Coordinates of N, CA, C and O in Angstrom, one line a residue:
M158 N 90.9 118.0 125.9 CA 89.9 118.9 125.4 C 90.0 119.2 123.8 O 91.2 119.1 123.2
A159 N 89.0 119.2 123.0 CA 89.1 119.5 121.9 C 89.4 120.6 121.4 O 88.9 121.8 122.2
S160 N 90.4 121.0 120.3 CA 90.6 122.2 119.6 C 89.6 122.8 119.0 O 89.1 122.2 118.0
P161 N 89.5 124.2 119.4 CA 88.7 124.5 118.1 C 88.9 124.3 116.7 O 87.6 125.3 116.5
F162 N 90.3 124.2 116.4 CA 90.7 124.5 115.1 C 90.1 122.9 114.5 O 90.3 122.9 112.9
N163 N 90.0 122.1 115.3 CA 89.9 120.7 114.5 C 88.6 120.9 113.1 O 89.2 119.8 112.0
P164 N 87.2 121.0 113.3 CA 86.8 121.3 111.8 C 87.4 122.1 111.2 O 87.4 121.8 109.5
R165 N 88.2 123.5 111.4 CA 88.6 124.3 109.8 C 89.8 123.0 109.4 O 90.0 122.8 108.3
L166 N 90.8 122.7 110.1 CA 91.3 121.2 109.3 C 91.0 120.2 108.9 O 91.4 120.0 107.7
T167 N 89.8 119.5 109.4 CA 89.4 118.4 108.7 C 89.2 118.9 107.1 O 88.6 118.7 106.5
A168 N 88.1 120.6 107.6 CA 87.5 120.8 105.9 C 88.8 121.5 105.2 O 88.5 121.1 103.9
I169 N 89.8 121.6 105.6 CA 91.3 121.9 104.3 C 91.8 120.9 104.1 O 92.1 120.7 102.6
L170 N 91.5 119.6 105.0 CA 92.4 118.2 104.5 C 91.6 117.7 103.4 O 91.8 117.7 102.5
K171 N 89.8 117.7 104.0 CA 89.3 117.4 103.0 C 89.1 117.8 101.6 O 89.0 118.1 100.4
E172 N 89.2 119.3 101.9 CA 89.4 120.4 100.5 C 90.3 120.1 99.6 O 90.2 120.9 98.5
Y173 N 91.7 119.8 100.3 CA 92.6 120.2 99.4 C 93.2 118.2 99.1 O 93.4 118.1 98.0
L174 N 94.2 118.2 100.3 CA 94.3 116.9 100.7 C 93.9 115.6 99.8 O 94.5 114.6 99.6
T175 N 92.5 115.7 100.4 CA 92.1 114.6 100.3 C 91.5 114.7 98.5 O 91.5 113.6 98.0
L176 N 91.1 115.4 98.5 CA 91.1 116.1 97.0 C 92.1 115.6 95.9 O 92.0 114.7 94.4
L177 N 93.1 115.8 96.8 CA 94.4 115.7 95.3 C 94.9 114.1 95.7 O 95.1 113.5 94.7
L178 N 94.9 113.4 97.1 CA 95.5 112.0 97.0 C 94.4 110.4 95.9 O 94.3 109.9 96.4
K179 N 92.9 111.1 97.1 CA 91.9 110.0 96.3 C 92.3 109.5 95.3 O 92.3 108.5 95.0
P180 N 92.6 110.9 93.9 CA 92.5 110.5 93.0 C 93.8 109.0 92.7 O 93.5 108.4 91.6
L181 N 94.3 109.5 93.1 CA 95.6 108.7 93.2 C 95.6 107.3 93.6 O 97.1 106.5 93.7
G182 N 94.7 106.6 94.6 CA 94.3 105.8 95.2 C 94.7 105.1 96.5 O 94.9 104.2 96.8
F183 N 95.0 107.1 97.4 CA 95.2 106.6 98.6 C 93.8 106.7 99.5 O 92.9 107.4 98.6
Q184 N 93.9 106.1 100.7 CA 93.0 105.7 101.1 C 92.9 106.9 102.9 O 93.9 106.6 103.2
K185 N 92.2 107.4 103.1 CA 92.2 107.8 103.9 C 91.8 107.0 105.5 O 90.8 106.6 105.5
R186 N 92.5 106.7 106.8 CA 93.0 106.5 107.5 C 92.8 107.4 108.9 O 93.9 108.1 109.2
S187 N 91.6 107.3 109.8 CA 91.9 109.2 110.8 C 92.5 110.1 110.0 O 92.4 111.0 109.6
H188 N 94.0 110.5 110.8 CA 94.8 111.6 110.3 C 95.2 111.2 109.0 O 97.0 111.5 109.3
T189 N 95.6 109.5 108.4 CA 96.4 109.0 107.6 C 96.1 108.8 106.4 O 95.1 108.5 106.4
Y190 N 96.7 108.9 105.0 CA 96.4 108.6 104.0 C 97.5 107.6 103.7 O 98.7 107.8 103.7
V191 N 96.7 106.1 102.9 CA 97.6 105.4 102.8 C 97.4 104.7 101.1 O 96.4 104.6 101.1
L192 N 98.4 104.5 100.5 CA 98.6 103.8 98.9 C 99.2 102.3 99.2 O 100.3 102.2 99.5
C193 N 98.2 101.7 99.1 CA 99.0 99.8 98.9 C 98.8 99.6 97.9 O 98.2 99.0 96.9
R194 N 100.6 99.4 97.9 CA 100.6 98.3 96.3 C 101.6 96.9 96.7 O 102.7 97.3 96.6
G195 N 100.7 96.2 96.4 CA 101.5 94.8 96.8 C 102.5 94.9 98.8 O 101.7 95.2 99.2
A196 N 103.7 94.6 98.4 CA 104.7 94.8 99.5 C 104.8 95.9 100.0 O 105.5 95.7 101.0
L197 N 104.6 97.2 99.3 CA 105.3 98.4 99.5 C 103.5 99.4 100.4 O 102.5 99.1 99.6
S198 N 104.3 100.2 100.8 CA 102.9 101.2 101.0 C 103.4 102.7 101.4 O 104.6 102.2 102.2
W199 N 102.6 103.5 100.7 CA 103.3 105.1 101.2 C 101.9 105.8 101.5 O 101.2 105.2 101.8
L200 N 102.6 106.3 102.9 CA 102.3 106.9 104.3 C 102.2 108.2 104.4 O 103.3 109.2 104.0
I201 N 101.0 109.2 103.9 CA 101.0 110.9 104.1 C 100.3 111.0 105.4 O 99.3 110.6 105.4
E202 N 100.7 111.2 106.1 CA 100.0 111.2 108.1 C 100.3 113.1 108.5 O 101.2 113.9 108.8
V203 N 99.6 113.6 108.9 CA 99.2 115.1 109.5 C 99.2 115.1 110.9 O 98.7 114.1 111.8
Q204 N 100.3 115.6 111.0 CA 101.0 115.9 112.5 C 100.7 117.3 113.0 O 100.7 118.0 112.4
R205 N 99.5 117.1 114.4 CA 99.4 118.7 114.7 C 100.4 118.8 116.2 O 100.9 117.7 116.1
S206 N 100.1 120.3 115.9 CA 101.5 120.4 117.0 C 101.3 120.0 118.0 O 100.3 120.4 118.6
R207 N 102.0 120.0 119.0 CA 102.0 119.7 120.7 C 101.6 120.6 121.5 O 100.9 120.8 122.7
W208 N 101.9 121.6 120.8 CA 101.7 123.4 121.3 C 100.4 124.5 120.7 O 100.8 125.2 121.3
N209 N 99.2 123.1 120.0 CA 98.3 123.8 119.7 C 97.3 124.7 120.9 O 97.4 123.6 122.2
D210 N 96.9 125.4 120.7 CA 96.3 126.0 121.7 C 94.9 127.0 121.3 O 94.4 126.5 119.4
T211 N 94.3 127.8 122.0 CA 92.7 128.1 121.6 C 93.4 129.1 120.2 O 92.5 129.6 120.0
E212 N 94.2 130.1 120.5 CA 94.3 130.7 119.8 C 95.2 130.4 117.9 O 94.7 131.4 117.2
E213 N 95.9 129.6 118.4 CA 96.9 128.8 117.0 C 97.0 128.1 117.0 O 97.0 126.7 118.0
A214 N 96.5 127.0 115.6 CA 97.1 125.9 116.0 C 97.8 125.7 114.4 O 97.9 126.4 113.8
Q215 N 98.8 124.5 114.2 CA 100.2 124.4 113.6 C 99.6 122.7 113.2 O 99.7 121.9 114.0
F216 N 100.2 122.1 112.0 CA 100.3 121.1 111.7 C 101.5 121.1 110.5 O 101.6 121.7 109.7
T217 N 101.7 119.9 110.2 CA 102.9 119.0 109.1 C 102.4 117.8 108.4 O 101.5 117.2 109.3
L218 N 102.9 117.7 107.4 CA 102.9 116.3 106.7 C 103.6 115.5 107.4 O 105.1 116.2 106.9
N219 N 103.8 114.5 107.2 CA 105.2 113.1 107.2 C 105.0 112.2 106.4 O 103.4 111.9 106.0
C220 N 105.6 112.2 105.8 CA 105.6 110.7 104.6 C 106.7 110.0 104.5 O 107.9 109.6 105.9
G221 N 106.0 108.2 104.5 CA 106.7 106.8 105.1 C 106.7 105.9 103.9 O 105.7 106.5 103.2
V222 N 107.4 105.5 103.9 CA 107.6 103.9 102.8 C 107.0 102.9 104.0 O 108.2 102.6 104.6
Y223 N 106.5 102.1 104.0 CA 106.5 101.0 104.3 C 106.5 99.5 103.8 O 105.9 99.6 102.9
V224 N 107.4 99.0 104.2 CA 107.8 97.5 103.5 C 107.4 96.7 104.0 O 107.9 96.3 104.8
K225 N 106.3 95.3 103.7 CA 105.6 94.4 104.6 C 107.1 93.3 104.8 O 108.3 93.1 103.1
G226 N 107.2 92.8 105.7 CA 108.5 91.5 105.5 C 109.2 91.8 106.5 O 110.2 91.2 107.1
V227 N 109.6 93.6 106.5 CA 111.0 94.3 107.4 C 110.9 94.0 108.6 O 111.8 93.3 109.2
I228 N 109.4 93.9 109.4 CA 109.6 94.0 110.8 C 109.3 93.1 111.3 O 110.6 93.0 112.2
S229 N 109.0 92.0 110.3 CA 109.0 90.4 111.2 C 110.6 89.8 111.0 O 110.6 88.9 111.6
T230 N 111.3 90.2 109.7 CA 112.0 89.4 109.7 C 113.6 90.1 110.3 O 114.1 89.6 110.8
Y231 N 113.9 91.5 110.3 CA 114.6 92.2 111.0 C 114.4 92.1 112.5 O 115.4 92.9 113.3
L232 N 113.2 92.5 113.1 CA 113.2 93.2 114.5 C 112.2 92.1 115.1 O 112.1 92.2 116.2
D233 N 112.2 90.9 114.3 CA 111.8 89.9 114.9 C 110.0 89.8 115.8 O 110.1 89.8 116.6
R234 N 109.3 90.5 115.3 CA 108.1 91.2 115.1 C 106.9 91.3 114.3 O 107.4 90.7 113.7
P235 N 105.7 90.6 114.9 CA 105.1 90.5 113.4 C 104.3 91.7 112.9 O 104.5 92.9 113.3
E236 N 104.2 91.6 111.5 CA 103.8 92.9 111.2 C 102.2 93.5 111.4 O 101.5 92.8 111.8
P237 N 102.3 94.6 111.3 CA 101.7 95.2 111.7 C 100.4 95.2 111.1 O 100.1 94.8 110.0
H238 N 98.9 94.9 111.2 CA 97.2 94.5 110.2 C 97.9 96.0 109.3 O 97.7 96.1 108.4
A239 N 97.8 97.4 109.6 CA 97.4 98.6 109.6 C 98.7 99.3 109.8 O 99.0 99.7 110.9
P240 N 100.0 99.2 108.8 CA 101.3 99.9 108.9 C 100.7 101.1 109.5 O 100.0 102.7 108.8
T241 N 101.6 101.9 110.3 CA 102.0 103.2 110.7 C 103.3 104.1 110.2 O 104.0 102.6 110.2
L242 N 103.5 105.3 110.8 CA 105.0 105.9 110.8 C 106.2 105.4 110.6 O 107.1 105.4 110.5
P243 N 105.5 105.0 112.5 CA 106.8 104.2 113.3 C 107.0 102.8 112.6 O 108.5 102.7 112.4
Y244 N 106.6 102.2 112.0 CA 107.0 100.9 110.8 C 107.8 101.2 109.5 O 108.0 99.8 109.2
C245 N 107.6 102.4 109.4 CA 108.2 102.9 107.7 C 109.9 102.4 107.7 O 110.4 102.6 108.9
C246 N 110.0 101.9 107.0 CA 111.4 102.2 106.5 C 111.9 103.2 106.3 O 113.4 103.6 106.9
I247 N 111.6 103.9 105.7 CA 112.1 105.4 105.0 C 110.8 106.3 105.5 O 109.5 106.4 105.4
S248 N 110.8 107.5 106.2 CA 110.5 108.1 106.5 C 110.7 109.5 107.3 O 112.2 110.2 107.1
V249 N 110.1 110.6 106.6 CA 110.8 112.4 106.3 C 109.7 113.5 106.6 O 108.7 113.0 106.3
R250 N 109.6 114.5 107.2 CA 108.5 115.6 106.6 C 108.7 116.1 105.6 O 109.4 116.4 105.0
V251 N 107.5 116.6 105.2 CA 107.0 116.6 104.1 C 108.1 118.0 103.3 O 108.4 118.0 102.5
G252 N 108.3 119.2 104.5 CA 109.1 120.5 104.1 C 110.4 119.7 103.6 O 111.3 120.4 103.4
L253 N 111.0 118.7 104.1 CA 112.7 118.1 103.7 C 112.6 117.3 102.5 O 114.0 117.2 102.0
L254 N 111.5 117.4 101.6 CA 111.7 116.6 100.2 C 111.8 117.9 99.4 O 112.0 118.1 98.0
N255 N 111.7 119.3 99.9 CA 111.9 120.3 98.8 C 113.0 120.7 99.1 O 113.8 120.2 99.1
V256 N 113.6 121.8 97.6 CA 114.7 122.2 97.4 C 115.5 122.9 98.9 O 116.5 123.0 98.8
E257 N 114.6 124.0 99.4 CA 115.3 124.1 100.7 C 115.5 123.2 101.5 O 116.2 123.5 102.1
K258 N 115.0 122.0 101.9 CA 115.0 121.0 102.8 C 114.8 121.3 104.1 O 114.8 121.8 105.5
R259 N 113.4 122.6 104.0 CA 113.4 123.2 105.5 C 112.5 122.5 106.5 O 111.1 122.6 105.4
D260 N 111.8 122.7 107.4 CA 110.8 121.5 107.8 C 109.7 122.6 107.7 O 109.1 124.2 107.5
K261 N 108.3 122.3 107.5 CA 107.4 123.4 106.5 C 105.6 123.0 108.2 O 105.9 121.5 107.9
W262 N 105.7 123.9 108.2 CA 104.6 123.6 109.3 C 104.2 124.9 108.8 O 103.5 125.8 108.7
W263 N 101.7 124.2 108.5 CA 100.7 125.6 108.2 C 100.2 125.8 109.3 O 100.2 125.4 110.6
K264 N 99.9 127.3 109.5 CA 99.5 127.6 111.0 C 98.0 127.8 110.4 O 97.6 128.7 109.7
L265 N 96.9 128.0 111.5 CA 95.8 127.8 111.8 C 95.6 129.2 112.6 O 96.0 128.8 114.1
R266 N 95.1 130.5 112.9 CA 94.8 131.1 113.6 C 93.3 131.4 114.0 O 92.6 131.3 113.3
E267 N 93.3 132.3 115.0 CA 91.8 131.9 115.4 C 91.2 133.2 114.4 O 89.8 133.6 114.1
D268 N 91.8 134.2 114.5 CA 91.4 135.5 113.6 C 91.5 135.5 112.0 O 91.0 137.0 111.5
E269 N 91.7 134.8 111.9 CA 92.2 134.2 110.1 C 90.8 133.4 109.4 O 90.0 132.4 110.2

């Protein structure tokens, strides 16, 4: 079942995250923003909580750095056509990048 918060989350991403990241060269693919520069790709992924319901939805951001050649060299697997967070050499939740190093989730409520 589709969440009633999907249109609101899409609007928030378009108004804030896309507006911030697009001028930097990031391209949006589904719920992930990707910036490719040679062998490196930076990813910012929107993660929705598995506990979202019709009254409240939460989301956070995951960040990662993908290095072309690592998967094929060290895991003996083919490189992905489009890198995703599981293929990143480094990944972290956005909240852990701030001074407090605390996980950060944004909430959307039905009554707000």
